[in-house]
Coordinates of C-alpha atoms and ligand atoms in Angstrom, one line a residue:
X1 CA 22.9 -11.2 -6.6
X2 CA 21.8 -14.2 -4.2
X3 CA 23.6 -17.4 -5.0
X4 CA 20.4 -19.4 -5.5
X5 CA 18.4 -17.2 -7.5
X6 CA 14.7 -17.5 -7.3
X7 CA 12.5 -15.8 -9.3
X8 CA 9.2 -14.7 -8.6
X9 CA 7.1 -17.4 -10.8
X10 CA 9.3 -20.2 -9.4
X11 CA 8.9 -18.4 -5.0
X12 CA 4.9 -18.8 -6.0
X13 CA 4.9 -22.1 -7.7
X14 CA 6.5 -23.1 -4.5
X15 CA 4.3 -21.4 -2.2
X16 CA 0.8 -22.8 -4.2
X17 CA 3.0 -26.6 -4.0
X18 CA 3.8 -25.9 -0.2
X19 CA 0.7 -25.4 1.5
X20 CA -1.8 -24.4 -1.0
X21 CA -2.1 -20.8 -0.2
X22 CA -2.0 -20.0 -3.4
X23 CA -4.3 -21.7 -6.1
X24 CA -3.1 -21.6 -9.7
X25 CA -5.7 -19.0 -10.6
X26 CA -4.2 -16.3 -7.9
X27 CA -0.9 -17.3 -8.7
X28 CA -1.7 -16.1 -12.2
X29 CA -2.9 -13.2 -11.1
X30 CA 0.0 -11.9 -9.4
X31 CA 2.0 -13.1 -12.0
X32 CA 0.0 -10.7 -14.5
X33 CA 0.1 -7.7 -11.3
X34 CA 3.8 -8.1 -11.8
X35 CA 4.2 -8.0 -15.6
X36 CA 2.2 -5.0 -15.2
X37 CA 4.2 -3.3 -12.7
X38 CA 7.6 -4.0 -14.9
X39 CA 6.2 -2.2 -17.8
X40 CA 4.8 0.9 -15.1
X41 CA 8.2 0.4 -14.3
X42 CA 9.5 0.9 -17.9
X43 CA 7.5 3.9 -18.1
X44 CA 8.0 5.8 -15.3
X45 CA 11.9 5.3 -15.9
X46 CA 11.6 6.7 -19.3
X47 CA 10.8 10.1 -17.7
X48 CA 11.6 13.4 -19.1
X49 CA 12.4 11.5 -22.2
X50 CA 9.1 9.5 -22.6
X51 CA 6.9 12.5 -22.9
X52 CA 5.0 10.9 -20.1
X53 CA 5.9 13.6 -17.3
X54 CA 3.2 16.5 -16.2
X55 CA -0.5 16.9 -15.7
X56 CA -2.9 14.7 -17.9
X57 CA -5.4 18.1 -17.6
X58 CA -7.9 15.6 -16.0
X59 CA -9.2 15.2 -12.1
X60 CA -10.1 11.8 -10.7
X61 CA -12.6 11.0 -8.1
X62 CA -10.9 12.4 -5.3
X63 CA -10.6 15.5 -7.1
X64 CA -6.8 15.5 -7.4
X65 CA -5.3 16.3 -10.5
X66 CA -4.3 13.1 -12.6
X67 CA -0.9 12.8 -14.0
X68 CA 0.0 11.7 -17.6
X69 CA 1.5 8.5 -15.6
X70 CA -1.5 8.2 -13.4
X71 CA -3.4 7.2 -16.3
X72 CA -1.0 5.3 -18.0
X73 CA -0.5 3.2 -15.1
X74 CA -4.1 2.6 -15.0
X75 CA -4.6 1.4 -18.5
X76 CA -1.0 -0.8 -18.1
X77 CA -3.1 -2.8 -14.7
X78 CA -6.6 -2.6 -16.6
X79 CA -5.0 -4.0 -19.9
X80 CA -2.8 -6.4 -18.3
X81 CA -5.0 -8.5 -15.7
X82 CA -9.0 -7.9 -17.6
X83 CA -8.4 -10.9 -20.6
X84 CA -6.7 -13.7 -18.2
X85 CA -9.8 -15.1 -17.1
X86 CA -9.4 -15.0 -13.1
X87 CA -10.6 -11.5 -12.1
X88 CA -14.7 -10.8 -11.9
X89 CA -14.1 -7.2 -11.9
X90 CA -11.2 -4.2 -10.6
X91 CA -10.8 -0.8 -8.8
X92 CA -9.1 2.0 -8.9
X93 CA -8.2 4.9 -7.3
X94 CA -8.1 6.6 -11.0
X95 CA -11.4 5.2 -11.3
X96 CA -15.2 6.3 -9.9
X97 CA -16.6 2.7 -10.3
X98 CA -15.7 -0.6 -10.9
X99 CA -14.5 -1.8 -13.4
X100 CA -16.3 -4.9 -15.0
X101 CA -14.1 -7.7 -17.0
X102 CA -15.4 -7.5 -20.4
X103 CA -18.0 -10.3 -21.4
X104 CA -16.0 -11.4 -24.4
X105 CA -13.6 -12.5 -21.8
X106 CA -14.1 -15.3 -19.1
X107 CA -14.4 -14.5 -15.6
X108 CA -12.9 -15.2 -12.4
X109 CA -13.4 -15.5 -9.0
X110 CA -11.2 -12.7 -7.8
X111 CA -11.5 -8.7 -7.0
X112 CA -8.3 -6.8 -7.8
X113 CA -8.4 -2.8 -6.5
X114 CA -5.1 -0.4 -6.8
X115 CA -3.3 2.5 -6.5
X116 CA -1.8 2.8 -10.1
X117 CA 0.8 5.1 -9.1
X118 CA 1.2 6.3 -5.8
X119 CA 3.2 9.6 -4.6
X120 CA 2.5 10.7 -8.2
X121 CA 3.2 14.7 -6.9
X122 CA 6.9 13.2 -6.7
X123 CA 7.0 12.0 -10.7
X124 CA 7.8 15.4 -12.0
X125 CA 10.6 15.4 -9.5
X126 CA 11.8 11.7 -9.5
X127 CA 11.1 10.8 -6.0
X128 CA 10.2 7.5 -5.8
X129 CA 6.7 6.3 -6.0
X130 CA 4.6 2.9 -6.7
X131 CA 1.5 0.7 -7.4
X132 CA -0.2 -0.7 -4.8
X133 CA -2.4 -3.8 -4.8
X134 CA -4.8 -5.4 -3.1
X135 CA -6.7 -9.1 -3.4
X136 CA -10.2 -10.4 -2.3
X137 CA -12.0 -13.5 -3.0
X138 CA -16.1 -13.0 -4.8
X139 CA -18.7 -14.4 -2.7
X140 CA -19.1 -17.4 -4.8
X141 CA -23.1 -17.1 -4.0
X142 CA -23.7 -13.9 -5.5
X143 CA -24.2 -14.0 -9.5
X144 CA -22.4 -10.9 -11.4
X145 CA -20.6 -8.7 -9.2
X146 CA -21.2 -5.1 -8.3
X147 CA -19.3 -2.3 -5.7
X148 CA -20.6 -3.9 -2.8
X149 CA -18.6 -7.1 -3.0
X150 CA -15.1 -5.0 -3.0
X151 CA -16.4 -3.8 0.7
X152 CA -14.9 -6.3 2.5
X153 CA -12.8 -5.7 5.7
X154 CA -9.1 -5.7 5.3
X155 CA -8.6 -9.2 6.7
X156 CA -10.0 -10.9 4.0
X157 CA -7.4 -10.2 1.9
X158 CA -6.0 -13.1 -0.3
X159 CA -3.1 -11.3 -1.6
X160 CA -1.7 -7.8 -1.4
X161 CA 1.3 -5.8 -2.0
X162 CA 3.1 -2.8 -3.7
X163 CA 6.1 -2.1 -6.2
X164 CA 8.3 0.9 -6.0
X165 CA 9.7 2.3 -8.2
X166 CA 12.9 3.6 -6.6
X167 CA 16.9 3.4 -7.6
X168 CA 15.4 -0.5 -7.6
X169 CA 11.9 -1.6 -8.7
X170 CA 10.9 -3.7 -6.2
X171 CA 8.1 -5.9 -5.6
X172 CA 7.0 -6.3 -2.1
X173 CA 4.0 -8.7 -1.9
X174 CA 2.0 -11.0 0.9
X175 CA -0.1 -14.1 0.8
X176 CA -0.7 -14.7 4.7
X177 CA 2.7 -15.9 5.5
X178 CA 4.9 -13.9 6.0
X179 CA 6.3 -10.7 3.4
X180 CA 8.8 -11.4 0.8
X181 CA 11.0 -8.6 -1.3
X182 CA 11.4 -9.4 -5.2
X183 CA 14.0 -7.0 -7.5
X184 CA 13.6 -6.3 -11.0
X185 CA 16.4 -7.9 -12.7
X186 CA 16.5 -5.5 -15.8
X187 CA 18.8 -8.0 -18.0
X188 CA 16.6 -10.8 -16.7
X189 CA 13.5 -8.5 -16.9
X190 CA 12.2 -11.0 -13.9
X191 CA 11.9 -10.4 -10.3
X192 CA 14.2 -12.0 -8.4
X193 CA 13.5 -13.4 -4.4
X194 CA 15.9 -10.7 -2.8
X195 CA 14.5 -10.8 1.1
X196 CA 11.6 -13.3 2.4
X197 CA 10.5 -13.3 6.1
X198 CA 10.8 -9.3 6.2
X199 CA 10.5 -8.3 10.1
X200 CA 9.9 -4.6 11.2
X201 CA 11.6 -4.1 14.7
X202 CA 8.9 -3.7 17.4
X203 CA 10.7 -0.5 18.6
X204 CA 12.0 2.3 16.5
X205 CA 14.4 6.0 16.6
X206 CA 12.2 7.1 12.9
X207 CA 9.1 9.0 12.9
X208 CA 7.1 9.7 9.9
X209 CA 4.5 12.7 8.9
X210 CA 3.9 15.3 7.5
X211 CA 5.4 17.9 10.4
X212 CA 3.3 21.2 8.6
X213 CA 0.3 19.9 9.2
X214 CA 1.1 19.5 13.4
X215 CA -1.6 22.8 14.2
X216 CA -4.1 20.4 12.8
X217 CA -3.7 17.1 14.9
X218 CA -5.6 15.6 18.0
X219 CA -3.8 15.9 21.3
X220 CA -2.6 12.4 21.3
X221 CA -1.0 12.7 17.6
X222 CA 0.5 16.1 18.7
X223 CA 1.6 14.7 22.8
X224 CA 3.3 11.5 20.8
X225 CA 6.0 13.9 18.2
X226 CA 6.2 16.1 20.8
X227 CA 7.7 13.8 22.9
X228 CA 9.6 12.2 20.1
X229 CA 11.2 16.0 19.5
X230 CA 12.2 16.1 22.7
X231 CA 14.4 13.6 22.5
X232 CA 17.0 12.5 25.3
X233 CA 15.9 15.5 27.6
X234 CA 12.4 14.3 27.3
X235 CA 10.0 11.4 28.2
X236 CA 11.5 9.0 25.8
X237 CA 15.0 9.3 26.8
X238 CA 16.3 8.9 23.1
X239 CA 16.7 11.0 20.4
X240 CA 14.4 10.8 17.0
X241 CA 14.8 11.3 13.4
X242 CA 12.0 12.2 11.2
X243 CA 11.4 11.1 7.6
X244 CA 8.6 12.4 5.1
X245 CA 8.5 11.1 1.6
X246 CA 5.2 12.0 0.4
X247 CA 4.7 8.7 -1.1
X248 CA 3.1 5.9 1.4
X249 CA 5.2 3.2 -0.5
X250 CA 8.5 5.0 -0.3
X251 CA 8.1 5.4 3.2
X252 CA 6.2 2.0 3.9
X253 CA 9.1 0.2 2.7
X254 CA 11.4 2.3 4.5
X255 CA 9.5 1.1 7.6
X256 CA 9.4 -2.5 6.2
X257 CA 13.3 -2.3 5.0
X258 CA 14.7 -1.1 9.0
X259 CA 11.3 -0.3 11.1
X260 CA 9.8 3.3 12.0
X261 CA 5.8 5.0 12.5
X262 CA 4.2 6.5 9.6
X263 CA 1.1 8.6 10.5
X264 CA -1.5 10.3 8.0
X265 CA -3.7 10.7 11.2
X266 CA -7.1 13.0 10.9
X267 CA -6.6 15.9 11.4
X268 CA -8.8 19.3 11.6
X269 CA -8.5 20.7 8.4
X270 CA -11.4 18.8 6.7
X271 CA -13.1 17.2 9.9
X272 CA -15.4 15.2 8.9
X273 CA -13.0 13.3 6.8
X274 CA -11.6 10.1 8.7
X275 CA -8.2 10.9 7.1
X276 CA -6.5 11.1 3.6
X277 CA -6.0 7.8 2.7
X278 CA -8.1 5.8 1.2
X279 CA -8.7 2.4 2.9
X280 CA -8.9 -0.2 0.0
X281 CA -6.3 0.6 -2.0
X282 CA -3.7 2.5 0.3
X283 CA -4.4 1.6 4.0
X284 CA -5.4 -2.2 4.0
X285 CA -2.9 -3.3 1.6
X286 CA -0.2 -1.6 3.7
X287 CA -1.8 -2.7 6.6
X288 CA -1.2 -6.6 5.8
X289 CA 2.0 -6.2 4.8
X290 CA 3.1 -4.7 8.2
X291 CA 1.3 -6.6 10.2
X292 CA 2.6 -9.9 8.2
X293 CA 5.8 -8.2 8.9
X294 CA 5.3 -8.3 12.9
X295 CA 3.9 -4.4 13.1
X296 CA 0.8 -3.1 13.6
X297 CA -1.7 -0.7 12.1
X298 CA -4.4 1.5 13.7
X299 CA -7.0 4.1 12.7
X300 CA -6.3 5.1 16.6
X301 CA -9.8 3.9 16.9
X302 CA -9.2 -0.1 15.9
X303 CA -7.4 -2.4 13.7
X304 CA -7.5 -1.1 10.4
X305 CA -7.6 -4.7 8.9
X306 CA -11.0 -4.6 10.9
X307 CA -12.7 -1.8 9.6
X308 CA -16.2 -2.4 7.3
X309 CA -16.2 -0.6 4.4
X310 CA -19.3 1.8 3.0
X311 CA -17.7 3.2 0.3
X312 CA -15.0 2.5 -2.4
X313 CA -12.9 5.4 -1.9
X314 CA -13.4 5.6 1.8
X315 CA -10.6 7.5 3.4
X316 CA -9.0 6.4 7.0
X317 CA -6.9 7.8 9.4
X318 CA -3.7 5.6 9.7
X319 CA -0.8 5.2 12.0
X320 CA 1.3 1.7 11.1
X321 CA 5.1 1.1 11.7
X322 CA 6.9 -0.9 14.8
X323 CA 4.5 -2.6 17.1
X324 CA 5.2 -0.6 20.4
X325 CA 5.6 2.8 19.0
X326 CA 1.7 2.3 17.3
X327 CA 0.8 0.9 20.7
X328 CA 1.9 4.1 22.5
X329 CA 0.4 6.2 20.1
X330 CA -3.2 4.1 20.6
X331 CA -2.7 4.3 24.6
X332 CA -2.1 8.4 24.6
X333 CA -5.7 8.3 22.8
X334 CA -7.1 6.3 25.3
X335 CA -5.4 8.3 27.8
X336 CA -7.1 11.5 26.2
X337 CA -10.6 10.1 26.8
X338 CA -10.1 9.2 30.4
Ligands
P6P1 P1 0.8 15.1 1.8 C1 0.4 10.7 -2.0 O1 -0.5 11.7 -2.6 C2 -0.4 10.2 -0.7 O2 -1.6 9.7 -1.1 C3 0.5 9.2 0.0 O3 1.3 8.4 -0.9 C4 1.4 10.1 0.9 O4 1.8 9.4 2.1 C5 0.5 11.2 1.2 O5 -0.5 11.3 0.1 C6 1.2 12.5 1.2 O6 0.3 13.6 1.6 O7 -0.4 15.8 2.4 O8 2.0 15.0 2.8 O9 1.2 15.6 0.5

């Protein structure tokens, strides 16, 4: 435990009092995210004994089949954060639309989308998995609020993080300066400032994708883990390890915790799909984080934080991690089109 403990409520009070990044209403707000993500937390830890493990017999939007937690989680976020008075409306991945606060409750100026629970094929199998968050501002001109306003480019973010739910639960959260790591203090049942200032090495020995789909990739995806395989014989004159979690949050926070490359790139199995991930709730959230954290992230065409929206559950190609291995994968596409 760190000698000067600071929990979560006090590291935002601080922030808002600093420099004014964060105005009351937000810090609210990811106050209320948290809360949520404790008791997603709580339930996801109950397991096999909860009776919350298994398929709910349901598909969402993307066709997947929903877990019994999927929905859960859902309802904990939609519960939690649509009566404080500071969100105009929400979005889910569990969701087709957008969700509107209720009139009956007042409404704010802020736009809250998620993954409820991420990695949910590893919940039957206790793999770690997590929520994942992500913050924008209303245009304060427009009256009422509909779809279009949550299709902003990444780098308008306000807020955005992600809490996994590992052998810790940890809260992993940015504002603009700089990522900070919060634990879940079970006897406290606060999070508790464990890392602030989180910095992902600009060079890395850790790859990460999934290796079964390599018949699939472009050149340039396949030319970079080639080369990485290859290892001290081979281009890169070191040897590599590989990782694959199945669960962006497990493995983004591996890359966060001690650097790495994590790449759902498109691929050719469904080509006119940009990727798998979907870019307001998986890939811009994760993006800021890393980038606050000194990486970089790339749909091997631009900066993901730069890509315009058309569609709420808009996939993207994605390939984030330490700085120079991203920047080799982005030159071995430009080296393919030459
Ligand atoms: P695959 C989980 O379903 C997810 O959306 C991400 O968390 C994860 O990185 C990816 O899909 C895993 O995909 O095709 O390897 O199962």
């Amino acid at each position: 435990m760190p000698t000067r403990t600071i929990s979560l409520t006090r590291y935002l009070v601080e922030q808002q009092r600093h420099d004014g990044r964060i105005p009351g209403e937000l810090r609210l707000l990811l106050e209320v995210v948290a809360r949520a993500c404790k008791r997603i937390s709580y339930e996801v830890n109950k397991g096999a004994l909860g009776e919350v493990l298994g398929t709910a017999g349901s598909e969402n939007v993307q066709g997947e089949v929903q877990k019994k937690l999927d929905i859960i989680a859902n309802e904990v976020l939609i519960e939690a954060n649509e009566w404080g008075g500071h969100l105009a409306a929400m979005a889910s991945e569990e969701m087709d639309g957008i969700y509107l606060v209720p009139n009956r409750y007042p409404h704010g100026e802020y736009l809250l989308m998620f993954d409820p629970l991420d990695g949910s094929s590893n919940i039957d199998v206790n793999v770690s998995i997590g929520t994942i968050f992500s913050v924008f501002k209303k245009d304060p001109g427009q009256d009422g609020v509909s779809e279009a306003d949550f299709l902003q480019p990444g780098r308008q973010q306000v807020a955005a993080g992600y809490c996994v739910y590992g052998p810790q639960t940890t809260l992993v959260l940015t504002v603009g300066d700089g990522v900070a790591m919060f634990t879940l203090d079970r006897e406290l049942g606060s999070f508790v400032l464990t890392q602030e200032n989180v910095t992902i090495p600009e060079d890395t020995q850790e790859f990460a994708i999934n290796m079964s789909n390599m018949r699939h990739w472009a050149p340039p995806i396949r030319r970079y883990v080639d080369e990485c395989l290859q290892g001290v014989e081979g281009p890169r004159e070191k040897n590599f390890n590989m990782r694959w979690i199945a669960s962006m949050v497990a493995d983004v926070h591996r890359i966060l915790t001690r650097g790495g490359i994590f790449m759902y790139p498109w691929d050719q199995r469904e080509p006119t799909k940009p990727g798998k991930l979907r870019l307001l709730y998986e890939a811009n959230p994760m993006s800021w984080l890393v980038e606050q954290a000194g990486g970089a992230a790339h749909n091997c065409q631009q900066r993901i934080l730069d890509v315009q929206p058309t569609a709420l559950h808009e996939r993207v190609s994605v390939v984030l991690g330490s700085k120079n291995e991203v920047e080799r994968v982005l030159q071995y596409h430009l080296e393919a089109q030459q």
